[in-house]
Coordinates of C-alpha atoms in Angstrom, one line a residue:
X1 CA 70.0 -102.4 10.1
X2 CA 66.7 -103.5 10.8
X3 CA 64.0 -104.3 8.1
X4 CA 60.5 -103.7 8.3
X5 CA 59.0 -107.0 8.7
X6 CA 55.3 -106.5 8.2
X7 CA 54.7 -106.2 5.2
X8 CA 53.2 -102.9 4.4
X9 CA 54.3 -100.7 2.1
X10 CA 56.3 -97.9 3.5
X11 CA 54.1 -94.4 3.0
X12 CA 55.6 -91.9 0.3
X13 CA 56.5 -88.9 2.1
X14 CA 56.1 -86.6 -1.0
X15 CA 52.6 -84.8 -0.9
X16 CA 50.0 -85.8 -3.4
X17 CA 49.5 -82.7 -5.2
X18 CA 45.9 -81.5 -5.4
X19 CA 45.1 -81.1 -8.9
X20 CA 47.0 -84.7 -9.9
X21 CA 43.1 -86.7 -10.2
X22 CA 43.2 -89.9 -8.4
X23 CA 42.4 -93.2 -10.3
X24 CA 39.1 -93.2 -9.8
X25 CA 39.1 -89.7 -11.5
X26 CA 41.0 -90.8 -13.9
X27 CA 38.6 -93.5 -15.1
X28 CA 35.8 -90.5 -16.0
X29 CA 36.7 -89.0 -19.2
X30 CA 34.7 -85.9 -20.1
X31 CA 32.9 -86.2 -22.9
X32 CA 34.2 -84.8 -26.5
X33 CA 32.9 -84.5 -30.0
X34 CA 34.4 -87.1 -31.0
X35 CA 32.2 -89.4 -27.8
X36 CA 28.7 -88.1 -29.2
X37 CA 26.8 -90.6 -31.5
X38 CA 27.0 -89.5 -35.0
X39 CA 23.4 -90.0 -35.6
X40 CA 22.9 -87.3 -32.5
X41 CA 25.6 -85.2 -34.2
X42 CA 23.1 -84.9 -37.2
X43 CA 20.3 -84.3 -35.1
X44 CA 22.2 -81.4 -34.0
X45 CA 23.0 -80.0 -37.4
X46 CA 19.3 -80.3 -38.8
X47 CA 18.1 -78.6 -36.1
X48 CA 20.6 -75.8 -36.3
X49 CA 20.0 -75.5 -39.9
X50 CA 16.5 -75.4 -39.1
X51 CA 16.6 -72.7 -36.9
X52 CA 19.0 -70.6 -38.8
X53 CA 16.3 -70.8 -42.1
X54 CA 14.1 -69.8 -40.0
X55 CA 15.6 -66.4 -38.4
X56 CA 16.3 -65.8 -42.1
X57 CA 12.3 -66.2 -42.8
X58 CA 11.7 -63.8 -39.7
X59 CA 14.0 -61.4 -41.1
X60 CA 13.2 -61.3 -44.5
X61 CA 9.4 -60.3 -43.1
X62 CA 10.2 -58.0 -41.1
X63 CA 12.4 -56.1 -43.9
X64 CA 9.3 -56.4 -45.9
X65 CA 6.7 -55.0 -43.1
X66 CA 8.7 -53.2 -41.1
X67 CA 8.7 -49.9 -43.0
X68 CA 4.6 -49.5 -43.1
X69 CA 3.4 -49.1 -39.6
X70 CA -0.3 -50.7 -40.6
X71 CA 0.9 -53.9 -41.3
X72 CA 4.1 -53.8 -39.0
X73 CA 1.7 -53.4 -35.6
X74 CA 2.7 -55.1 -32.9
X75 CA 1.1 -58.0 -30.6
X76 CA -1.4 -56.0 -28.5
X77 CA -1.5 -58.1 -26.0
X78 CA 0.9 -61.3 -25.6
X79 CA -0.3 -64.5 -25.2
X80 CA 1.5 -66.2 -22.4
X81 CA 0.8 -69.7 -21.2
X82 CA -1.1 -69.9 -18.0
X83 CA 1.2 -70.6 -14.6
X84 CA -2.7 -72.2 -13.0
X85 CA -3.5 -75.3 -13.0
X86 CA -3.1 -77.5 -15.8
X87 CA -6.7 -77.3 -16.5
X88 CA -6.3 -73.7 -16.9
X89 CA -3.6 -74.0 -19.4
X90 CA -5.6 -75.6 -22.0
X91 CA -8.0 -72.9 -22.3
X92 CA -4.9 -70.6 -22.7
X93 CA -4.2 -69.4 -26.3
X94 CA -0.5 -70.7 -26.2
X95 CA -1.3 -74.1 -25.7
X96 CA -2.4 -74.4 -29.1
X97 CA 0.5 -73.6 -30.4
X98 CA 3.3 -75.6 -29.9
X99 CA 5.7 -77.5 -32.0
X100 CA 8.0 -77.1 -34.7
X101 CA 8.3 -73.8 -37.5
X102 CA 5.9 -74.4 -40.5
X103 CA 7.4 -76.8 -42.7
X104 CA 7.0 -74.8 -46.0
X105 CA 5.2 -76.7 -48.9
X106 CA 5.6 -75.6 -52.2
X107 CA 2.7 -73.5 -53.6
X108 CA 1.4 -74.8 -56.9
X109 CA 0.6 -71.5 -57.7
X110 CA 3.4 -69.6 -59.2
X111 CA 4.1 -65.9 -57.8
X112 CA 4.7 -62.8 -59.5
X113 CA 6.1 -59.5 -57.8
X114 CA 3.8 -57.6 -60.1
X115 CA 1.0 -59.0 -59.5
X116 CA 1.1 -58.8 -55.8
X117 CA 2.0 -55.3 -55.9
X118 CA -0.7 -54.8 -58.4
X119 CA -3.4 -57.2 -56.1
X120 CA -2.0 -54.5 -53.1
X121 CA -3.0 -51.5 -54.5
X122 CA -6.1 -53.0 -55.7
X123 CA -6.8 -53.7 -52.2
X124 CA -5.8 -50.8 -50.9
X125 CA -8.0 -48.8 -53.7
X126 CA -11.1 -51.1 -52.4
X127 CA -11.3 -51.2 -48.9
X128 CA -10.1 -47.5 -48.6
X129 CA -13.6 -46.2 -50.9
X130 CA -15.4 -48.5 -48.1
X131 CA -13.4 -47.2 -45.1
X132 CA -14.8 -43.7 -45.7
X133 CA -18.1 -44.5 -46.6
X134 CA -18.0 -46.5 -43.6
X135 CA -16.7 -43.2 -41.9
X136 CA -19.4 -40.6 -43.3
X137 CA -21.7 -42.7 -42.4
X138 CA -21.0 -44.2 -39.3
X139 CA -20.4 -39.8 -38.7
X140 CA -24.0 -39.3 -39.4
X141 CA -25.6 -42.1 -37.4
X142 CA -23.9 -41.0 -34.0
X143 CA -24.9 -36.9 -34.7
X144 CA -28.1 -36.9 -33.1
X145 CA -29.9 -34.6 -30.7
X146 CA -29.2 -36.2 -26.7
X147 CA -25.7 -37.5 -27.9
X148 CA -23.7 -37.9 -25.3
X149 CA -20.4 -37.1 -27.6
X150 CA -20.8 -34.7 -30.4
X151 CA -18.0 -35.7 -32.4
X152 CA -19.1 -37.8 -35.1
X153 CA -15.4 -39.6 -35.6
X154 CA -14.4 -40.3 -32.2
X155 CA -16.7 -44.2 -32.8
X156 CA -15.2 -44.0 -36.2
X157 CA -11.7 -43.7 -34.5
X158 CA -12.9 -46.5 -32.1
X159 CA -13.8 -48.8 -34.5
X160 CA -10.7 -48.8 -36.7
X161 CA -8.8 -49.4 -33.9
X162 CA -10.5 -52.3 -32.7
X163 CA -10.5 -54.1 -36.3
X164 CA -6.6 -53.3 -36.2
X165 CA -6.4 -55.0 -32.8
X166 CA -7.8 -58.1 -33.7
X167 CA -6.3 -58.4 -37.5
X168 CA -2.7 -57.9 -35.9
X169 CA -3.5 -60.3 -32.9
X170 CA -5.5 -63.1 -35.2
X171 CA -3.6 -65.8 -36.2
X172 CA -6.1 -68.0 -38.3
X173 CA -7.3 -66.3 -41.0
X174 CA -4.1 -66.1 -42.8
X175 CA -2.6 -69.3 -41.0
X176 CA -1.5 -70.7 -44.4
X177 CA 0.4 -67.2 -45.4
X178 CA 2.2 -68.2 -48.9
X179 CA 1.3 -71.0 -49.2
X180 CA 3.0 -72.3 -46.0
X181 CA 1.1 -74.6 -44.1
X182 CA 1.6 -76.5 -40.6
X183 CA 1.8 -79.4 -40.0
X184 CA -1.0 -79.5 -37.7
X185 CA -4.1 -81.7 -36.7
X186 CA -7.5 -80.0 -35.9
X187 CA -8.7 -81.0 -32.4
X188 CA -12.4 -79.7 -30.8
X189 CA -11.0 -76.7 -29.2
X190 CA -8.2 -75.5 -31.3
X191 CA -5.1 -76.5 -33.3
X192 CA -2.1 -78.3 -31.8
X193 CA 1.0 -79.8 -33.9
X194 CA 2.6 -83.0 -34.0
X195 CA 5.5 -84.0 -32.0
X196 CA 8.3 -81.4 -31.5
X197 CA 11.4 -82.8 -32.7
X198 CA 13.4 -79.6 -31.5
X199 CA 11.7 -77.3 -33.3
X200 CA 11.3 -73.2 -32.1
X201 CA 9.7 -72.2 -29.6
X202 CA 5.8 -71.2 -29.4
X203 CA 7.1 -67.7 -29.1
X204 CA 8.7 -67.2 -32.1
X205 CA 6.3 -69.2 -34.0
X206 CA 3.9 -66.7 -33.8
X207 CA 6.5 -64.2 -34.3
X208 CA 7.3 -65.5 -37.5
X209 CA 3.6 -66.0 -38.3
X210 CA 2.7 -62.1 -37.2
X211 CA 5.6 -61.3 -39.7
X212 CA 4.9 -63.0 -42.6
X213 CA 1.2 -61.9 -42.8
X214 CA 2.2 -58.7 -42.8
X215 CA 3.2 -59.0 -46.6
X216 CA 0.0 -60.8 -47.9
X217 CA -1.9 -58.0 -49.7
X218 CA -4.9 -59.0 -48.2
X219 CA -3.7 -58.0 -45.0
X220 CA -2.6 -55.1 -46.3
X221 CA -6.0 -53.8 -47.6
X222 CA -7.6 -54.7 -44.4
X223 CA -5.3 -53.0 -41.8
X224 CA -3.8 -50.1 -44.1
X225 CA -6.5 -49.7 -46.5
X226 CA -10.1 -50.0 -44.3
X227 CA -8.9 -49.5 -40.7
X228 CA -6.4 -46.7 -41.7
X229 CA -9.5 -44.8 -44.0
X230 CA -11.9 -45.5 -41.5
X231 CA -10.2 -43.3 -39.0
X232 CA -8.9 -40.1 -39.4
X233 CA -6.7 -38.3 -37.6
X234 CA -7.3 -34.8 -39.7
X235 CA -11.3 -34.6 -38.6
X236 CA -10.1 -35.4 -34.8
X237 CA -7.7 -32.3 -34.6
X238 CA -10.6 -30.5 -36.8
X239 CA -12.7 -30.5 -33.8
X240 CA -10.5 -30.1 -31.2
X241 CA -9.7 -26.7 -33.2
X242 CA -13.5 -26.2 -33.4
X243 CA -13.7 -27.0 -29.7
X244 CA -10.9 -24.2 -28.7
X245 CA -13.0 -21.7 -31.1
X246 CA -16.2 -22.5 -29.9
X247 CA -17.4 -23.6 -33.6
X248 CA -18.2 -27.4 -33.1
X249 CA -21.7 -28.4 -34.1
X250 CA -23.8 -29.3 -31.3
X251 CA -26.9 -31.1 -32.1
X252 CA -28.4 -30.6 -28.5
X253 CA -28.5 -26.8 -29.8
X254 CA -30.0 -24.8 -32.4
X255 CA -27.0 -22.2 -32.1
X256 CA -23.7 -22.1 -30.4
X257 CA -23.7 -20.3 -27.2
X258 CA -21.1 -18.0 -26.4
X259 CA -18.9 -18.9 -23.3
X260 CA -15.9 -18.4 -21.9
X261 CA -12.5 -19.0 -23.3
X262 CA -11.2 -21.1 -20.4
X263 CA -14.3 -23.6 -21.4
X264 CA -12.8 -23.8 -24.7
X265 CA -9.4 -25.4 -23.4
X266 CA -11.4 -28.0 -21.1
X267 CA -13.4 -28.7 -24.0
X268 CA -9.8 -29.4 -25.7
X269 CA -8.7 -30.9 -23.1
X270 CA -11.5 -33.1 -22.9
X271 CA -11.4 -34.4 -26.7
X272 CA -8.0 -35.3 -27.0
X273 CA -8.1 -37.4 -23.4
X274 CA -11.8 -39.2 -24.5
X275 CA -10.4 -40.0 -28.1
X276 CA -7.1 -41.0 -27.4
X277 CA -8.1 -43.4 -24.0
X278 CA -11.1 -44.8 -26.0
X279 CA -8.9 -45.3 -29.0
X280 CA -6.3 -47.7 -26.9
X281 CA -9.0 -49.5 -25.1
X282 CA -10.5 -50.3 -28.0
X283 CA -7.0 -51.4 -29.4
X284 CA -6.5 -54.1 -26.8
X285 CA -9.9 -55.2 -26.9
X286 CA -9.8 -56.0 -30.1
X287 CA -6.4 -58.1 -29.5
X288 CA -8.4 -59.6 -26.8
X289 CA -11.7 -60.6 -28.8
X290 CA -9.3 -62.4 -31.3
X291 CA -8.2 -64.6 -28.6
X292 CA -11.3 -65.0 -27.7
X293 CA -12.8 -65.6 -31.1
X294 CA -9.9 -67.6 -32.0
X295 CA -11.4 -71.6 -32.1
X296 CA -14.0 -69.8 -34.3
X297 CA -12.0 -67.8 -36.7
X298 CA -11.8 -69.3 -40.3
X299 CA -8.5 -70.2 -42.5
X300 CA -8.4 -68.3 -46.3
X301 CA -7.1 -71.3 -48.1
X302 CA -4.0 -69.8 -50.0
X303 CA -5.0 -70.9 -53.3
X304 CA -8.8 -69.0 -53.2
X305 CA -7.0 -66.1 -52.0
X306 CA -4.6 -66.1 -55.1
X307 CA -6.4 -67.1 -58.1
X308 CA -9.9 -66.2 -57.3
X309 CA -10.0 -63.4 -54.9
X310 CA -7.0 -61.5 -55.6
X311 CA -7.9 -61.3 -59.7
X312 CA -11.8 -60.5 -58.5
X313 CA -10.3 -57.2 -56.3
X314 CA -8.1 -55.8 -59.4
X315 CA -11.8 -55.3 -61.2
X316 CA -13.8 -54.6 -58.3
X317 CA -11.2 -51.8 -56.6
X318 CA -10.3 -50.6 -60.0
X319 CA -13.6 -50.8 -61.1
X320 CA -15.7 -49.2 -57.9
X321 CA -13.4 -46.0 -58.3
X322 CA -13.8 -45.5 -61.9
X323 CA -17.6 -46.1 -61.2
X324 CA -17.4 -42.9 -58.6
X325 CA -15.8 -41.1 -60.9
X326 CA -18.8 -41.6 -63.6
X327 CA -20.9 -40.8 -60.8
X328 CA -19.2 -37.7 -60.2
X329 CA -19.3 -36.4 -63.6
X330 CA -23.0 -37.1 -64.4
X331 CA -25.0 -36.9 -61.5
X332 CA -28.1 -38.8 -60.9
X333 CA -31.5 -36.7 -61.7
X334 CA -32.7 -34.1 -59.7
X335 CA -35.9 -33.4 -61.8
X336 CA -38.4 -34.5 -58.7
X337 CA -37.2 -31.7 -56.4
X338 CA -35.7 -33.5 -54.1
X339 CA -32.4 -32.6 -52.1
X340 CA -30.4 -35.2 -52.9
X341 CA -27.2 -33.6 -50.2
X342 CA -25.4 -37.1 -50.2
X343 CA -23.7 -36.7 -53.5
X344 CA -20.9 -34.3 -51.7
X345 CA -20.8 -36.2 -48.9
X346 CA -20.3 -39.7 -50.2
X347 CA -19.7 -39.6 -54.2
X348 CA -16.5 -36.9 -54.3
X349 CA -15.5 -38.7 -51.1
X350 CA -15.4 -41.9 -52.9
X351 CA -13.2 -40.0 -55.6
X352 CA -10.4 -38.7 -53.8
X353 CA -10.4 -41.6 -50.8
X354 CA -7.9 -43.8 -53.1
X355 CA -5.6 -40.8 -53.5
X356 CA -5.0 -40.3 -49.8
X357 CA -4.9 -44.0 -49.0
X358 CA -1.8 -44.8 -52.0
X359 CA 0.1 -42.1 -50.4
X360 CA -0.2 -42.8 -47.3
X361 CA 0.8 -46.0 -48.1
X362 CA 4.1 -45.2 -50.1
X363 CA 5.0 -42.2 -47.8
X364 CA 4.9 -45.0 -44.7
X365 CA 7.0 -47.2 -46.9
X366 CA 9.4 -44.4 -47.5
X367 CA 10.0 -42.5 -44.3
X368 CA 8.6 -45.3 -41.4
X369 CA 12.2 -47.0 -41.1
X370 CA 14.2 -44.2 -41.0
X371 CA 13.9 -43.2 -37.6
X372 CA 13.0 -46.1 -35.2
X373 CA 11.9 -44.0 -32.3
X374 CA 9.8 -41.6 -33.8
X375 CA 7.5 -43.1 -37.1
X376 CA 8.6 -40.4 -39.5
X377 CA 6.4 -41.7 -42.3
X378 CA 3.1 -41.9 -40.5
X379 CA 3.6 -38.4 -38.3
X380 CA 4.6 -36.9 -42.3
X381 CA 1.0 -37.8 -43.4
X382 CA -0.9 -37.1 -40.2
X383 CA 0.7 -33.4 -40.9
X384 CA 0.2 -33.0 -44.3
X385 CA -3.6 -34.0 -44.2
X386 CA -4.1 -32.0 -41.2
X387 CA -3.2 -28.9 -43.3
X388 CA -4.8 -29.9 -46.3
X389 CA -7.7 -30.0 -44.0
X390 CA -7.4 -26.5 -42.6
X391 CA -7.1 -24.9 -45.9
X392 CA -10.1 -26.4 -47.4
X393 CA -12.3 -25.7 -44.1
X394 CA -10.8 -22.1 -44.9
X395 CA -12.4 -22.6 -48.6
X396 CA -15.1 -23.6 -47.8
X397 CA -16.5 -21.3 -45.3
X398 CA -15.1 -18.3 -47.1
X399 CA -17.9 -15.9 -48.8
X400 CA -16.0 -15.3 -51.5
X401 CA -15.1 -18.8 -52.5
X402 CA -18.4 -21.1 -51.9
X403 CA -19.8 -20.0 -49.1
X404 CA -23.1 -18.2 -49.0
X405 CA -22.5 -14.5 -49.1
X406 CA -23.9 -12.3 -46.4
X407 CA -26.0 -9.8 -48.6
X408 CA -28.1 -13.0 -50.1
X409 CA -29.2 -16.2 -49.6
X410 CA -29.4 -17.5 -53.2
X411 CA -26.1 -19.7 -54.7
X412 CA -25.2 -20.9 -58.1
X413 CA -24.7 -24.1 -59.2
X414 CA -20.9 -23.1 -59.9
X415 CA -20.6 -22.6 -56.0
X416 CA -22.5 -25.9 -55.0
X417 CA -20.5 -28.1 -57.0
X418 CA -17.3 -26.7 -55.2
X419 CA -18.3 -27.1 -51.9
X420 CA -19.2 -30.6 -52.9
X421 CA -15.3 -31.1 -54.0
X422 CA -14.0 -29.3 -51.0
X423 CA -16.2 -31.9 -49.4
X424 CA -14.9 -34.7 -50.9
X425 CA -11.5 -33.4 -50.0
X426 CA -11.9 -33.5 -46.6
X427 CA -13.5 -36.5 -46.0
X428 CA -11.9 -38.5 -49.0
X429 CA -8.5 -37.0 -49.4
X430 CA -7.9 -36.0 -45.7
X431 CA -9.5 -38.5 -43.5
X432 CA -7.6 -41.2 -45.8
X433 CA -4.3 -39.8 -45.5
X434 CA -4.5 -39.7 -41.8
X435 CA -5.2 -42.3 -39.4
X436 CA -5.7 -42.7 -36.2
X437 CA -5.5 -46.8 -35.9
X438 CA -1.7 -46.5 -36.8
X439 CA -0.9 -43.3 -34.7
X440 CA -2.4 -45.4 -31.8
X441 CA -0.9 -48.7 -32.4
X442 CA 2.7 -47.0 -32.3
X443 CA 1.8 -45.0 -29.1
X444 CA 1.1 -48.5 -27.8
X445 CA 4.3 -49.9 -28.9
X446 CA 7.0 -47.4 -28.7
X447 CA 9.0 -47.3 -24.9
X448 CA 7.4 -44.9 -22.5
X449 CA 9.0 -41.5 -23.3
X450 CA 9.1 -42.0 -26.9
X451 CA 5.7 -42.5 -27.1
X452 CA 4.9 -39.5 -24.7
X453 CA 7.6 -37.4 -27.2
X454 CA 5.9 -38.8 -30.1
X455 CA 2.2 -38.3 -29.4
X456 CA 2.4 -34.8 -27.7
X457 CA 4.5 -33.6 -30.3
X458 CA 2.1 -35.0 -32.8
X459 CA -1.0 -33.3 -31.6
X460 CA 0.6 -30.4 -30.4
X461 CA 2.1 -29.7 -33.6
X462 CA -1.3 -30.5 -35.9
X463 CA -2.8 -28.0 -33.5
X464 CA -0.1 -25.7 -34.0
X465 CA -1.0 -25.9 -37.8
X466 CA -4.8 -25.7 -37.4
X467 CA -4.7 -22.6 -35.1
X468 CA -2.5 -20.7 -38.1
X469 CA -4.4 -21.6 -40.6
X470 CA -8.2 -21.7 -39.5
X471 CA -7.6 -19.3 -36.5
X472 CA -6.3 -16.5 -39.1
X473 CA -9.2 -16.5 -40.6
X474 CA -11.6 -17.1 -37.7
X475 CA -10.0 -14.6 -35.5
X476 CA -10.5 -12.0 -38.2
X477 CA -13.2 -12.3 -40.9
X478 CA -15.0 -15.1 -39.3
X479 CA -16.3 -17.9 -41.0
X480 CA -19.4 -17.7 -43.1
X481 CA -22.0 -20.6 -43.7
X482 CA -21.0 -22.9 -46.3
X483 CA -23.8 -24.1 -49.0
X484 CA -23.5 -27.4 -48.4

């Protein structure tokens, strides 16, 4: 038998199965826990223990906002980092903003519950007695003869939702929130953090920035109590009834001209397309002029806000309301003749703003959550006010409540006085339980056919209300001219 002289190893005839790794495969072992540096390992755990206090933070915010559509408004516009050149980016909004969460510091003022529900409704009480003034008057300065728009509250409208833009977009005034500050170093044109060491994304910082001011009671006042009094979804419905009767003031005019009904619906038609597209523009602009604005925009330091401006507004909201209720009960002097036609218009107004701005408030806080797809709280109020507001139009151009009777043109005192409350009622009371900023801001949010479902159903079913209510008495005995 013959041997194999050359020395080679004879081949194995069994086949090398596939999966059996070779011994270069061998020598790469994939990497375990057990291979990872233990300081990396701690890295790790930090950083998710950082991110999981932080989705608690967010959460905790948004359970505290989310209920009261005012405060719980949405980013009108987002700011997205620019995809130009890199140039570009800096001028971008989101390149300011990048690095870790806030890293909370302990406030060396202690906080109460109480007193920051009591510094709320202060707030509220304040800036809702200026958000109708600002309303009358803003009313009367548009009402003049060439206007090209004759209803008074469509720039009122307008306005609040521009302010509600740019306080739910801005992101400086309230940077330090409760007492929370970043750790961040002021450069020429804006703020930027120090180094990331794997903190959250710009993204959510904001997030978690949008939802914590939404609890400071400053904020608050401004977005629920001024821009929410300063519009007024009741006096927009109002005219588009008057519109559809043919009863809206025209200050082009001496007298209403009579015309034809199917002008009536255009002129519906019109008021409700003008006041609703003017509204959302004016919502995005104002996100926009925040961005803008935003290297120029101040920071409340935390500790002013609570001990020196928060005590001042429990006086001053307090205080301003009790003073228009003096005010109301003993009238200024009339003994120089002089027609002093304010005092129903502003004074009662004053009065019974407060009223309609707490319960607005507290029904939003109630109802808002309930139904995620249709804001329950703030379509409760815009319906109730709306109704309130028919009924006292109804008073108040009925000849046997205040009006002026048809047989005479002389009125007592008695009558005067009550058409001055029924005033006060509908632009204090009414036009501060509705709003218009937070009916738009939800439009603006919701998904496509709920918004449709919510905002036709909304106006169609104030106007529903308004043509029962007015229209029965319109349609029958007419209305007569009020005495104030």
């Amino acid at each position: 038998m013959e041997t194999d002289t050359s020395g080679q190893r004879p081949s194995d005839p069994r086949p090398r199965d596939e999966e059996t790794p070779t011994r270069e495969e061998e020598d790469i072992v994939p990497p375990t826990e057990l291979a990872i540096p233990e300081i990396e390992q701690e890295h790790l755990r930090e950083e998710e223990e950082r991110e999981r206090l932080n989705e608690e933070a967010f959460r905790r915010a948004e359970e505290q906002g989310a209920r009261l559509s005012e405060v719980a408004v949405p980013a009108p516009v987002e700011r997205r980092p620019s995809h130009r050149e890199p140039w570009a980016t800096l001028e971008s909004a989101e390149s300011r903003v990048s690095g870790p969460p806030p890293s909370v510091i302990s406030s060396a003022v202690p906080l109460s519950e109480f007193a920051t529900k009591l510094y709320t409704v202060s707030y509220l009480i304040f800036f809702s007695i200026f958000g109708a003034l600002a309303r009358i008057g803003l009313e009367a300065l548009t009402y003049y003869p060439g206007a090209p728009v004759t209803t008074g509250v469509l720039w009122a409208n307008v306005g609040g939702c521009l302010l509600m833009g740019f306080f739910a977009e801005d992101r400086n005034i309230f940077r330090e929130e409760w007492g929370q500050q970043q750790n961040t170093e002021k450069h020429g044109n804006g703020f930027s953090s120090k180094e990331n060491q794997g903190g959250t994304s710009p993204e959510n910082n904001l997030k978690l920035h949008k939802a914590v001011k939404k609890s400071i009671p400053l904020y608050v006042g401004l977005t629920t109590g001024f821009c929410g009094s300063f519009t007024s979804f009741s006096s927009f419905m109002g005219d588009v009834f008057l519109a559809l009767s043919n009863d809206l003031p025209n200050p082009n005019t001496g007298s209403i001209l009579p015309r034809n009904g199917g002008y009536g619906f255009m002129a519906v038609v019109a008021i409700i397309l003008y006041t609703i597209s003017l509204s959302l523009s004016s919502l995005g602009f104002g996100a926009h002029l925040a961005v803008a604005l935003d290297r120029f925009t101040p920071t409340l330091p935390f500790i002013v806000t609570r001990r020196i401006i928060d005590r001042s507004m429990v006086v001053l909201g307090f205080g301003c309301w009790l003073g228009a209720v003096f005010l109301a009960i003993w009238p200024p002097d009339r003994h120089n003749g002089i027609d002093q036609n304010w005092r129903g218009r502003a004074v009662f107004a004053t009065v019974f703003a407060p009223l309609g701005c707490l319960l607005r408030y507290y029904v939003s806080l109630f109802l808002n959550a309930r139904i995620p797809a249709f804001p329950l709280g703030t379509f409760t109020v815009n319906m109730l006010g709306t109704m309130i507001l028919g009924m006292c139009f109804d008073l108040k151009h009925a000849a046997s409540v205040v009006a002026v009777p048809a047989s005479t043109t002389a009125f007592s005192v008695g009558r005067l006085t009550g058409c001055q409350v029924l005033n006060g009622v509908l632009d204090g009371f009414c036009g501060c339980t509705t709003t218009v900023s937070t009916w738009i801001a939800e439009l603006y949010s919701l998904e496509l056919r709920h918004a449709y479902r919510y905002g036709l159903l909304t106006i169609g079913l104030a106007l529903s209300f308004l043509v029962v209510i007015m229209g029965s008495m319109r349609w029958t005995v007419g209305f007569a001219v009020p005495v104030c």
